[in-house]
XYZ file of C-alpha atoms in Angstrom:
383
model
C -18.690 -14.787 58.844
C -17.183 -17.557 57.245
C -20.473 -19.256 55.408
C -21.221 -15.822 54.453
C -17.429 -15.402 52.697
C -17.499 -18.619 51.265
C -21.157 -17.903 49.361
C -19.422 -14.669 48.136
C -16.461 -16.460 46.803
C -19.001 -19.003 45.289
C -20.818 -16.669 43.478
C -17.787 -14.629 42.146
C -16.623 -18.151 40.915
C -19.531 -18.587 38.918
C -19.950 -15.201 37.644
C -16.289 -15.567 35.994
C -17.070 -18.735 34.411
C -15.908 -19.865 31.094
C -17.695 -17.656 28.027
C -19.347 -20.511 26.977
C -21.213 -20.708 30.514
C -24.174 -18.552 31.211
C -23.668 -14.983 32.589
C -24.645 -14.758 36.420
C -26.332 -11.409 37.144
C -26.899 -10.177 40.519
C -28.818 -8.072 42.650
C -30.131 -7.790 46.146
C -31.426 -5.286 48.822
C -29.872 -4.748 52.489
C -32.056 -3.132 55.241
C -31.865 -1.756 58.798
C -34.950 -1.109 60.778
C -36.117 -0.095 64.476
C -39.174 -1.978 65.357
C -41.167 -0.676 68.576
C -43.822 -3.269 69.506
C -45.992 -3.948 72.445
C -49.498 -5.293 73.660
C -50.532 -8.786 74.660
C -49.273 -11.856 72.488
C -46.146 -13.217 71.063
C -46.045 -14.271 67.400
C -48.576 -16.494 67.627
C -49.649 -16.786 71.341
C -52.236 -14.110 72.345
C -51.550 -15.724 76.047
C -48.553 -14.415 76.376
C -47.937 -10.855 77.678
C -45.494 -8.486 76.463
C -44.290 -4.673 77.643
C -43.229 -2.320 74.849
C -39.715 -3.153 73.403
C -37.470 -1.724 70.838
C -35.439 -4.107 68.595
C -32.686 -3.337 66.257
C -32.651 -5.403 63.104
C -31.161 -5.907 59.712
C -31.493 -8.086 56.784
C -29.576 -8.936 53.596
C -30.876 -10.529 50.268
C -28.589 -11.198 47.588
C -30.318 -12.544 44.042
C -28.629 -14.467 41.337
C -30.190 -15.110 38.154
C -28.821 -16.858 34.854
C -30.043 -16.628 31.112
C -29.290 -20.209 29.813
C -30.535 -19.389 26.260
C -33.422 -20.800 24.336
C -36.064 -19.592 27.173
C -34.007 -21.849 30.046
C -33.209 -19.708 33.300
C -31.691 -20.371 37.009
C -32.517 -17.854 39.765
C -31.443 -18.072 43.583
C -31.831 -15.902 46.730
C -29.801 -16.148 49.843
C -30.705 -14.730 53.059
C -30.572 -15.509 56.659
C -32.819 -18.388 57.875
C -31.284 -19.004 61.611
C -34.481 -17.292 62.977
C -38.010 -17.450 61.942
C -38.193 -14.108 60.948
C -38.331 -13.602 57.384
C -34.603 -13.007 57.217
C -34.467 -10.172 60.007
C -31.351 -10.399 62.764
C -32.034 -8.620 65.982
C -29.068 -7.206 67.229
C -27.870 -9.234 70.089
C -25.826 -8.995 73.597
C -22.843 -7.358 72.724
C -23.225 -7.346 68.816
C -22.681 -11.416 69.724
C -25.335 -12.467 67.033
C -23.994 -14.389 63.946
C -25.894 -13.413 60.520
C -25.719 -16.704 58.236
C -26.697 -16.574 54.384
C -28.197 -19.507 53.334
C -29.613 -20.388 49.918
C -33.510 -19.529 50.734
C -34.830 -19.959 47.422
C -33.446 -21.743 43.871
C -35.281 -22.870 41.039
C -34.596 -23.407 37.304
C -37.078 -23.966 34.340
C -38.140 -23.092 30.745
C -40.316 -19.963 29.827
C -41.572 -19.304 26.304
C -44.837 -16.872 25.529
C -47.144 -19.428 25.703
C -46.071 -21.590 28.625
C -43.423 -21.950 31.365
C -42.452 -24.017 34.376
C -39.863 -24.258 37.268
C -38.859 -26.560 39.952
C -36.888 -25.901 43.326
C -37.669 -23.952 46.180
C -40.199 -21.692 44.639
C -40.978 -18.411 46.105
C -44.724 -18.141 47.288
C -45.748 -14.264 47.007
C -47.600 -14.780 50.263
C -47.041 -11.109 51.016
C -49.402 -10.346 48.380
C -51.576 -13.594 48.606
C -53.180 -14.320 51.915
C -54.398 -17.947 50.745
C -51.293 -19.632 52.140
C -51.642 -17.591 55.583
C -55.090 -18.847 56.039
C -54.352 -22.130 54.959
C -51.181 -22.731 57.007
C -52.264 -20.426 60.163
C -55.933 -20.689 60.113
C -56.205 -19.989 63.890
C -54.374 -16.213 63.419
C -53.303 -16.027 59.623
C -51.975 -12.206 60.035
C -48.987 -10.175 60.289
C -48.032 -12.406 57.177
C -46.567 -15.808 59.095
C -45.777 -17.675 56.006
C -43.280 -15.046 54.887
C -41.672 -14.732 58.234
C -42.042 -17.915 59.796
C -41.934 -20.177 56.767
C -39.665 -17.884 54.897
C -42.307 -17.303 51.561
C -41.018 -20.735 50.007
C -41.650 -23.952 49.434
C -39.918 -27.245 47.398
C -42.111 -28.082 44.471
C -42.588 -27.516 40.885
C -45.025 -25.260 38.482
C -46.495 -25.173 35.004
C -48.476 -22.358 33.280
C -49.932 -22.091 30.057
C -52.090 -19.509 28.139
C -55.754 -20.501 28.001
C -58.397 -18.277 26.627
C -56.820 -15.036 27.171
C -55.872 -15.758 30.773
C -52.701 -17.762 32.596
C -53.607 -21.179 33.953
C -51.173 -22.294 36.557
C -50.544 -25.437 38.685
C -47.850 -25.617 41.507
C -47.461 -29.381 43.221
C -45.414 -28.623 46.415
C -43.941 -31.186 49.102
C -44.952 -29.905 52.600
C -42.933 -32.895 54.475
C -41.169 -35.871 54.030
C -42.292 -37.972 57.059
C -43.020 -41.438 55.527
C -41.565 -44.211 57.775
C -40.517 -47.746 56.668
C -41.465 -51.278 58.215
C -43.585 -49.908 60.692
C -46.845 -51.024 62.224
C -48.795 -48.225 60.800
C -50.455 -48.055 57.585
C -49.516 -45.940 54.425
C -45.881 -46.149 54.620
C -44.241 -45.011 51.401
C -44.335 -42.224 48.668
C -48.071 -41.134 49.288
C -47.658 -40.658 53.065
C -45.340 -37.579 52.390
C -47.465 -34.565 52.662
C -48.353 -32.901 49.218
C -49.916 -29.971 48.408
C -51.761 -28.390 45.387
C -52.388 -24.887 44.158
C -54.436 -23.945 40.972
C -54.860 -20.540 39.754
C -56.424 -18.772 36.663
C -55.735 -15.303 36.362
C -57.640 -13.366 33.631
C -58.991 -9.751 32.739
C -62.078 -8.301 32.339
C -61.803 -4.620 31.435
C -59.187 -2.824 33.891
C -60.197 -5.873 36.392
C -57.815 -8.442 37.105
C -59.230 -11.752 38.657
C -57.251 -14.499 40.195
C -59.202 -17.164 41.293
C -57.378 -19.876 43.268
C -58.091 -23.446 44.987
C -55.167 -24.973 47.446
C -55.620 -28.323 48.679
C -53.614 -30.910 50.397
C -53.501 -34.271 48.355
C -52.017 -36.282 51.258
C -52.516 -36.389 54.625
C -50.112 -33.900 56.979
C -49.763 -31.432 59.656
C -51.076 -28.216 58.633
C -52.334 -26.850 61.848
C -49.403 -25.993 63.916
C -50.392 -23.213 66.161
C -50.588 -22.667 69.864
C -51.931 -22.805 72.566
C -54.111 -24.994 71.085
C -53.165 -28.710 70.393
C -51.444 -29.430 66.906
C -54.243 -31.059 64.447
C -52.474 -33.914 62.511
C -52.826 -35.894 59.459
C -55.590 -34.703 57.537
C -56.546 -32.497 54.177
C -57.785 -29.296 54.369
C -58.368 -27.066 51.192
C -58.862 -23.197 50.560
C -60.235 -21.686 47.785
C -61.354 -17.785 46.620
C -59.770 -14.869 44.603
C -57.746 -12.093 44.475
C -59.076 -9.137 42.557
C -57.513 -5.610 41.467
C -58.756 -2.659 39.655
C -57.549 0.824 39.437
C -59.610 3.260 40.646
C -58.604 6.972 40.184
C -55.406 7.012 40.868
C -55.388 4.039 43.546
C -54.746 0.463 42.788
C -57.321 -1.300 44.555
C -57.307 -4.635 45.658
C -59.867 -7.480 47.334
C -58.941 -11.137 48.473
C -61.628 -13.262 49.752
C -60.743 -16.946 50.787
C -62.474 -19.656 52.637
C -60.507 -22.979 54.400
C -61.764 -26.024 55.525
C -60.252 -29.070 57.282
C -61.948 -32.113 58.526
C -60.635 -35.727 59.098
C -59.697 -38.107 61.954
C -56.438 -38.143 63.242
C -54.510 -41.221 62.329
C -52.705 -43.389 65.249
C -49.331 -43.272 63.183
C -49.734 -39.244 62.606
C -46.245 -37.865 62.252
C -45.510 -35.214 64.908
C -43.100 -32.727 63.442
C -39.852 -34.456 62.337
C -40.560 -37.750 64.194
C -42.682 -39.572 61.903
C -44.964 -42.556 62.941
C -44.808 -41.941 67.116
C -47.967 -43.581 68.883
C -50.087 -40.268 68.704
C -52.383 -39.378 72.146
C -54.661 -37.609 69.920
C -55.313 -40.899 67.360
C -59.060 -40.847 66.506
C -59.639 -37.220 67.702
C -62.057 -35.617 64.846
C -60.738 -32.586 63.277
C -63.433 -30.006 61.860
C -62.548 -26.507 61.713
C -63.588 -23.793 58.839
C -62.733 -20.210 58.483
C -62.501 -16.887 56.053
C -60.437 -14.107 55.285
C -61.171 -10.854 53.626
C -58.492 -8.054 52.731
C -59.081 -4.770 51.278
C -55.735 -2.926 49.697
C -55.066 0.069 48.322
C -51.704 1.654 46.969
C -51.478 5.330 45.850
C -48.083 6.341 44.905
C -45.622 5.758 47.982
C -48.191 4.804 50.233
C -49.745 1.579 50.727
C -52.192 0.189 53.450
C -54.330 -2.865 53.773
C -56.925 -4.086 56.232
C -57.732 -7.743 56.981
C -60.823 -9.638 58.802
C -60.480 -13.378 59.806
C -63.198 -16.049 61.520
C -62.144 -19.347 62.212
C -64.415 -21.836 63.896
C -62.615 -24.949 65.560
C -64.800 -27.842 66.553
C -62.156 -30.676 66.770
C -62.733 -32.976 69.497
C -59.315 -32.512 70.892
C -60.239 -29.155 72.272
C -61.859 -29.144 75.690
C -64.703 -26.940 73.883
C -65.284 -25.341 70.696
C -63.542 -21.993 69.681
C -64.188 -19.111 67.504
C -61.420 -16.920 66.770
C -61.620 -13.714 65.383
C -59.134 -11.656 63.858
C -58.370 -8.036 62.618
C -55.148 -6.679 61.293
C -53.944 -3.266 59.746
C -50.707 -2.884 57.697
C -49.300 0.893 56.727
C -46.492 1.992 54.833
C -45.032 5.132 53.103
C -41.860 5.037 51.281
C -39.491 7.794 50.647
C -37.401 7.924 47.930
C -33.729 9.536 49.100
C -31.844 8.150 45.954
C -32.858 6.323 42.778
C -30.891 5.573 39.710
C -30.133 3.023 37.062
C -27.766 0.989 39.583
C -29.756 1.160 42.505
C -31.894 3.146 44.967
C -32.017 4.290 48.849
C -35.254 4.279 50.469
C -36.849 5.417 53.902
C -40.348 3.437 55.058
C -42.066 4.207 58.174
C -44.223 1.073 58.510
C -47.134 0.424 61.045
C -48.772 -2.655 62.126
C -51.517 -3.385 64.478
C -52.904 -6.805 65.378
C -56.036 -7.872 67.563
C -57.215 -11.251 68.189
C -60.002 -12.818 70.298
C -60.630 -16.271 70.987
C -63.837 -17.127 72.276
C -64.902 -20.564 74.371
C -68.214 -21.823 73.457
C -68.236 -23.954 76.246
C -67.495 -21.375 78.973
C -68.757 -18.425 77.088
C -65.601 -16.397 77.703
C -63.192 -14.370 75.146
C -59.576 -14.022 75.637
C -58.673 -10.832 74.193
C -54.884 -9.839 72.401
C -53.316 -6.916 70.865
C -50.364 -5.803 69.510
C -49.023 -2.772 67.826
C -45.669 -2.478 65.741
C -44.029 0.716 64.606
C -41.208 0.283 62.506
C -38.384 2.368 60.384
C -36.864 0.691 57.670
C -33.866 1.956 55.571
C -33.238 -0.019 52.309
C -30.688 -0.051 49.253
C -31.674 -2.093 46.671
C -28.775 -2.908 43.940
């Protein structure tokens, strides 16, 4: 509560700054939801068994934006990052949980009709762009893990420019800061930190919008961090593909197709989480995997649904055998407007999520299957 009051007080002081200062505008949303979920599989581990369970949750997101004049701007968002659930807090025993507001996103930059740039903790919009999920979670990229686990933001800088009737954009991000100094391992220093690059070119052909993208890790980093398989460390995977959208009748149709590839050898000084340059028991292990992701999505008025399919083959030598992971996912929701005005709105949103997973062990010719069903009811106010 003290952190929430301190944050509110800070925003209030900024908003009443001198007339020469930029005007700070506020917006946000607050949601409560009831989630019923069950099946086999925790957030990422299909070997875990769970019975049906009901969770009562809530989320607050506060946005601040300032127009500094001459195209310069500042934006920020505060939400809860205590739990890796995308800002959602589950009611605890005796209502004893604490909802802390932290600055999740903040970035500033400059925009004109021809180009733009921004730097800071940038939003990823991974909810609508599955390339991030496939790259960071190739074993099971579904149910928006980047948005819920990584809070849909990353530190970096981007630059966009109008080229040939389309928008060319490049974003460089910092994935980790695991560089060591004066160690026995090679590669200490600036370029041993983890960096990534996303390049895209968005353009129209008639009513069809194409958004081809390439996402690559520039320096060796720990990207594959899922369980129950070992963590693949110190390599440079890449992904590429496109998002496509077009109106078909009254339906906004979107399709996505992406491919990811990871290969390399785990170095002896690969970082382990927040502990850089610890002698690695997986040193010398060969990393070798590839996977794809397909999405079909439709939006019609208040209704939105999509279907995902993914298959990733992992032949890395730190596994007891090669594995083929096959996943399918459905998300469907219907938004009901209760109140709408220029000042804000109030909506009710039933949501349905269904995930199936299969891990095929090529050595034993056995399958480990999992499934998870989530039905949710959201109530949200925006202001």
